[in-house]
Short mmCIF file of C-alpha atoms and ligand atoms in Angstrom, two decimals:
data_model
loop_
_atom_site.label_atom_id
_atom_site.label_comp_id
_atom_site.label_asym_id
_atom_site.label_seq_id
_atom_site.Cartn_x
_atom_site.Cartn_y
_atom_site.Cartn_z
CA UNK V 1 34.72 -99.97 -249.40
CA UNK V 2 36.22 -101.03 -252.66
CA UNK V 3 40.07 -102.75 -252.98
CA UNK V 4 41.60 -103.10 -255.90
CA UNK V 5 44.63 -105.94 -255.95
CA UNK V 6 47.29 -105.67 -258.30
CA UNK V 7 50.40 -108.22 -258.55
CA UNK V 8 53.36 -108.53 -260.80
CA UNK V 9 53.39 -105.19 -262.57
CA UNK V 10 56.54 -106.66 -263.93
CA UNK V 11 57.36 -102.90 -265.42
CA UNK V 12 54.72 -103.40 -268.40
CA UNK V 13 53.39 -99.52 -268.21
CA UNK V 14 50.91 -100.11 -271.16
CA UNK V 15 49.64 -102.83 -268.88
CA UNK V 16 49.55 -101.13 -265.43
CA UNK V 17 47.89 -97.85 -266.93
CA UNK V 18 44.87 -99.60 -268.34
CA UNK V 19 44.54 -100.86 -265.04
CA UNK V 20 44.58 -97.80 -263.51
CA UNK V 21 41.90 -96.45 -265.48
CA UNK V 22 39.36 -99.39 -264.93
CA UNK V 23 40.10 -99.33 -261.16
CA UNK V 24 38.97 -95.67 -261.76
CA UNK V 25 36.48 -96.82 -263.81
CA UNK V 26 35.08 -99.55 -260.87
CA UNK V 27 35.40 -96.83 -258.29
CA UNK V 28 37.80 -98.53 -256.49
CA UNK V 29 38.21 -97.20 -253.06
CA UNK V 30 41.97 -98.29 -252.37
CA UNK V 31 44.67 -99.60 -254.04
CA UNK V 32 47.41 -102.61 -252.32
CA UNK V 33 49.59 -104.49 -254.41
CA UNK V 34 51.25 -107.89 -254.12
CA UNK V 35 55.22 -107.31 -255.16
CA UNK V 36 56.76 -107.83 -258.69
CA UNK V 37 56.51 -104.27 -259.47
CA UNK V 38 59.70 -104.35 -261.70
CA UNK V 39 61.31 -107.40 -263.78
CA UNK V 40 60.75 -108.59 -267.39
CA UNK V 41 59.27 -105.42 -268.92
CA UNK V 42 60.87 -102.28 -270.11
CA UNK V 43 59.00 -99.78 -267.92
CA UNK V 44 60.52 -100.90 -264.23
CA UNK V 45 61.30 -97.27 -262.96
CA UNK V 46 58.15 -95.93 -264.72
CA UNK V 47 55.87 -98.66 -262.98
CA UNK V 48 57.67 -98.27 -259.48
CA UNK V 49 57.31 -94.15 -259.60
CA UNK V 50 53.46 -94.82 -259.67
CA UNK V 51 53.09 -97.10 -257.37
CA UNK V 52 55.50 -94.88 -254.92
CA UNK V 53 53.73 -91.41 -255.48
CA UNK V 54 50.06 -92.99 -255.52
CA UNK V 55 51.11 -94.68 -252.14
CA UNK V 56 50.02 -97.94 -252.71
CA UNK V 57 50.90 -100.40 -249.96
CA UNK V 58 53.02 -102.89 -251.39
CA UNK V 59 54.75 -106.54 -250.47
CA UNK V 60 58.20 -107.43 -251.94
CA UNK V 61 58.43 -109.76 -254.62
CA UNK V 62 61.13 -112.14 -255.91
CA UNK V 63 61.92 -110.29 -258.30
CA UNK V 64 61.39 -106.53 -256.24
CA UNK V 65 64.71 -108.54 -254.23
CA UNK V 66 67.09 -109.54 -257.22
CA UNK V 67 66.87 -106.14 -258.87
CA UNK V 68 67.26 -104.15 -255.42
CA UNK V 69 70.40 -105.54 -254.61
CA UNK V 70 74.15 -106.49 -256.24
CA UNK V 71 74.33 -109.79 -255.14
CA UNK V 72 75.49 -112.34 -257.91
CA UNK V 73 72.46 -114.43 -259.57
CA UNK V 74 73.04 -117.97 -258.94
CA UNK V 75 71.08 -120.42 -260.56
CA UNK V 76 69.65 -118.00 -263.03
CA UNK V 77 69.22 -118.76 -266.49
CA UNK V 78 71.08 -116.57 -268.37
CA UNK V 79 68.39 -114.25 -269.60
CA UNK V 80 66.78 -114.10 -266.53
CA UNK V 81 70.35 -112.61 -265.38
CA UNK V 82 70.51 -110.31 -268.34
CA UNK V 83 66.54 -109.11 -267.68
CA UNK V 84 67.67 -108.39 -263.87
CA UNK V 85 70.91 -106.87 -264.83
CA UNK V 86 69.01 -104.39 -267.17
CA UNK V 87 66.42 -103.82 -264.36
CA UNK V 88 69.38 -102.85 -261.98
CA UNK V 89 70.61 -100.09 -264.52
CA UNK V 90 67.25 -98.76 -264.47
CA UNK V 91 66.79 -98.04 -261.14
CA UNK V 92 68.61 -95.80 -258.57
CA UNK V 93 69.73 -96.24 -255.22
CA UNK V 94 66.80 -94.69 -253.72
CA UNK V 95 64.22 -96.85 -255.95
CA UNK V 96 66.47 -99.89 -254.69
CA UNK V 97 66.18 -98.32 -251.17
CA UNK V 98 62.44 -98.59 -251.53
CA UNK V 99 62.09 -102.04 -252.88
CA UNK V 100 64.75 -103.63 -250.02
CA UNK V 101 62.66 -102.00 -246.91
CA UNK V 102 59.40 -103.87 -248.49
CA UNK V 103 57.94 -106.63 -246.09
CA UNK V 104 57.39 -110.24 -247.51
CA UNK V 105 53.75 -110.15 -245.84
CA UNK V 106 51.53 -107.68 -244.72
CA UNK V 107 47.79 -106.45 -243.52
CA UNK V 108 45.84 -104.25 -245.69
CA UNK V 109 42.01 -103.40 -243.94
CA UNK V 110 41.25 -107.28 -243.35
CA UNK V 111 43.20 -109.34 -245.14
CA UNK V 112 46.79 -110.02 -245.79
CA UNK V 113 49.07 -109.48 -248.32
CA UNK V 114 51.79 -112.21 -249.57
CA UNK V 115 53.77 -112.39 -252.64
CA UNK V 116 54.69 -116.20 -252.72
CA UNK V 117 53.50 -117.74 -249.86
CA UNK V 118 52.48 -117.78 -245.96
CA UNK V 119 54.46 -120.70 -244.73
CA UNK V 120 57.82 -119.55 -246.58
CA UNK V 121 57.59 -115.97 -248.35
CA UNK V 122 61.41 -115.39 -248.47
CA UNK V 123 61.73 -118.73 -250.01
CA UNK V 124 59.34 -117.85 -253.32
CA UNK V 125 57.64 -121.13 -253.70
CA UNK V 126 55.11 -121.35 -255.76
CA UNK V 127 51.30 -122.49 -255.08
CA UNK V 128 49.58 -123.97 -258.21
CA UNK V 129 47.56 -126.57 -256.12
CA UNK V 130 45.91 -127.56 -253.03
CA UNK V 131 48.63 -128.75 -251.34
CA UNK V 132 50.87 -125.76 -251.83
CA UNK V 133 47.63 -124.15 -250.66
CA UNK V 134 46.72 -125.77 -247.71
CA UNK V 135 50.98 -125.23 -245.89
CA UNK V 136 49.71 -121.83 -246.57
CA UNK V 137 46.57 -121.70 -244.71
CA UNK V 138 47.45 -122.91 -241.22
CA UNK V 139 50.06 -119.25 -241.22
CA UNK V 140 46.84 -117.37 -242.31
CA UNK V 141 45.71 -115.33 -239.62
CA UNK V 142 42.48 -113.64 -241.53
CA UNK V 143 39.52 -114.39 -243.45
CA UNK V 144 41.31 -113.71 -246.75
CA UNK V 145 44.99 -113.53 -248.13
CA UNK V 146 45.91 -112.29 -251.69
CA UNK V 147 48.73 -113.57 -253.83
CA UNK V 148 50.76 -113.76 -256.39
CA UNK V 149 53.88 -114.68 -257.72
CA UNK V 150 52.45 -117.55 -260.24
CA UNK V 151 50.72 -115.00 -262.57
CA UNK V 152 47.63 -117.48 -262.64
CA UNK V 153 44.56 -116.52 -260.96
CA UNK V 154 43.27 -119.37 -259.05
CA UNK V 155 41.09 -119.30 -255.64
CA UNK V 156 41.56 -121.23 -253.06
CA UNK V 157 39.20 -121.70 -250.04
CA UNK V 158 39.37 -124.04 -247.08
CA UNK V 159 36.37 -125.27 -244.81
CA UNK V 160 37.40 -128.67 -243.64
CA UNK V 161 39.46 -129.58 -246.71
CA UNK V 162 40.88 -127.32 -249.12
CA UNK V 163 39.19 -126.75 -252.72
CA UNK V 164 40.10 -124.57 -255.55
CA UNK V 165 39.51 -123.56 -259.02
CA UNK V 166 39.84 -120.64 -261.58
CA UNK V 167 36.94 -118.23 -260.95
CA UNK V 168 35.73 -114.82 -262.26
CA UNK V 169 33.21 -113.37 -259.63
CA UNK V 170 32.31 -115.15 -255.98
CA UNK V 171 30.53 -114.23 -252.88
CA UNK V 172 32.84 -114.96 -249.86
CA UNK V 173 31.40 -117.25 -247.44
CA UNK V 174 32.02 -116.20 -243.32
CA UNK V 175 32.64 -119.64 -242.50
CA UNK V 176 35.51 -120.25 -244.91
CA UNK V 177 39.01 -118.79 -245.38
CA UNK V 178 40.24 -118.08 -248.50
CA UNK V 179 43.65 -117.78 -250.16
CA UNK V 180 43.40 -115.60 -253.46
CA UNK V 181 45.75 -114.96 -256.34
CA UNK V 182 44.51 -112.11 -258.49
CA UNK V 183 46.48 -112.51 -261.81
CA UNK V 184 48.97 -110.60 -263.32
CA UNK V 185 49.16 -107.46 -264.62
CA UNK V 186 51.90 -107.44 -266.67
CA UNK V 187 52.73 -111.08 -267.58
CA UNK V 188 50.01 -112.93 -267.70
CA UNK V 189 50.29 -116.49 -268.01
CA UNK V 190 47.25 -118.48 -268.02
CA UNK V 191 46.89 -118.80 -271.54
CA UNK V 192 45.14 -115.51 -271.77
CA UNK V 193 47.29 -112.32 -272.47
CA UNK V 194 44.71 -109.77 -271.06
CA UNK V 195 46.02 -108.26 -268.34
CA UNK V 196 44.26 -109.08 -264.72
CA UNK V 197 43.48 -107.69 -261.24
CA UNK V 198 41.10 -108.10 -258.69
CA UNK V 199 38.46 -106.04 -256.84
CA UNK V 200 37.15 -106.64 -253.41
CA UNK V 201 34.31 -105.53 -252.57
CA UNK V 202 34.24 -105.94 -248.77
CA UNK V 203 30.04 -104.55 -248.05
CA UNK V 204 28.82 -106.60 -251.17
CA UNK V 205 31.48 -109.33 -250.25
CA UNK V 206 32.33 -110.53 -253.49
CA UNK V 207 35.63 -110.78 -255.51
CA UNK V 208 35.38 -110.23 -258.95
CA UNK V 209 38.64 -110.81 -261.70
CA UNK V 210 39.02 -108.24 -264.18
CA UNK V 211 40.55 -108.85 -267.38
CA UNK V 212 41.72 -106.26 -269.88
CA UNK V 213 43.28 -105.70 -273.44
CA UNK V 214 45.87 -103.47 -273.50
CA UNK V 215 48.66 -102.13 -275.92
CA UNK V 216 50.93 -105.72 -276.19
CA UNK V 217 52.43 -104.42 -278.98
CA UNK V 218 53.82 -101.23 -277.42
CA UNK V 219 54.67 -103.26 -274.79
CA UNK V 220 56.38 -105.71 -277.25
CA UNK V 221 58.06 -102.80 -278.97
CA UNK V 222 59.59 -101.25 -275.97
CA UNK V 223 61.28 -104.59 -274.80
CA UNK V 224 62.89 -105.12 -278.33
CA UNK V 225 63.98 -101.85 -278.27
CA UNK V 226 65.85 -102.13 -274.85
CA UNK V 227 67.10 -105.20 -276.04
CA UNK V 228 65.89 -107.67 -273.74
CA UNK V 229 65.06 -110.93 -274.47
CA UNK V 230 63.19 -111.55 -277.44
CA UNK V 231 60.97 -114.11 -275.39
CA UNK V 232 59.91 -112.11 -272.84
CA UNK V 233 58.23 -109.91 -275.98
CA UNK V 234 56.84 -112.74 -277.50
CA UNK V 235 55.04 -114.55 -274.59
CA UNK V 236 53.04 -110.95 -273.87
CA UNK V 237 51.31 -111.94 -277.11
CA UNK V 238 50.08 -115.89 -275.69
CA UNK V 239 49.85 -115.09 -272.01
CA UNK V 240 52.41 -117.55 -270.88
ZN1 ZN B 1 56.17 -112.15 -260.91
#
């Protein structure tokens, strides 16, 4: 059995298609993904139709909670606001519906699901290092838990202490636990724009990050076009 783990869609359709087709492509048994399906990009209701008619088992992100509800934005920057604002007017009541009954954390086949964090998932904190890593780890209940929320794909695994690292394909180990974040599909930002996902392949046991080009500049075009921020086009192009 083949998983394929997607995470902050962020609405970028030219992104989340491409992705599609290599999960195709890979054979890809299954599909779960890790919240962030709208925000940023131009193609929220697009993005969140696929993911509801294909079924896939989805987590709520931050960002999945701002643009579900009304409530005022405090502490935003103000075209954060305006991104979340536009996102709002995009979406009905029953795609809003959909996004507020999403769970912060979740099983999928062995492993768990998580936006943020295992410790905290309503508060959205973000884990960049080992230590965010390891308050994580003592909540995780099976061998594996995929994340997101940072848009970097970084591995974490704990045996006695807790290591980690940027990868591209690893064999699991039985005796260790590992807490995963798979990349982003539609804001990237680890320096490298290609959009990324992960498969799991649970009888070979490996995880392997995929990285794909895609159409940035449709992507780029679209945003302009809706008149959203003019950074959230640009970083598309650098991955941050
Ligand atoms: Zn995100």
């Amino acid at each position: 059995m083949k998983y394929a783990i997607i995470a902050d869609i962020h609405g970028n359709l030219e992104a989340f298609q491409v992705v599609l087709e290599d999960i195709r492509a890979q054979k890809a048994d299954r599909i779960v993904c890790l919240g962030d399906v709208v925000g940023y990009n131009a193609n929220p209701k697009e993005c969140l139709q696929i993911v509801r008619e294909m079924n896939i088992p989805c987590v709520k992100g931050n960002h999945d909670e701002y643009c579900s509800s009304n409530e005022h934005l405090e502490g935003f920057n103000p075209h954060a606001a305006d991104a979340v604002h536009w996102t709002r007017d995009q979406l009905d009541d029953d795609d809003k519906k959909w996004l507020r009954e999403l769970k912060y954390s979740r099983m999928a086949a062995n492993f768990t699901m998580v936006h943020a964090t295992l410790d905290a998932p309503e508060r959205w904190g973000y884990v960049f290092d080992k230590l965010a890593a390891a308050a994580s780890f003592p909540y995780q209940n099976t061998q594996i838990c995929f994340f997101g929320h940072t848009h970097v794909p970084v591995a974490f695994m704990r045996d006695t202490v807790v290591r980690g690292g940027t990868y591209s394909k690893f064999k699991l180990d039985a005796a260790k636990k590992y807490f995963i974040n798979v990349g982003a599909v539609g804001q990237p930002r680890d320096n490298n724009p290609k959009s990324a996902y992960v498969i799991y392949d649970m009888d070979a046991q490996t995880i392997e990050l995929r990285r794909l080009d895609y159409d940035i500049a449709a992507a780029q075009k679209k945003i302009r076009e809706a008149g959203l921020p003019e950074r959230l086009a640009e970083r598309l192009a650098f991955g941050r």
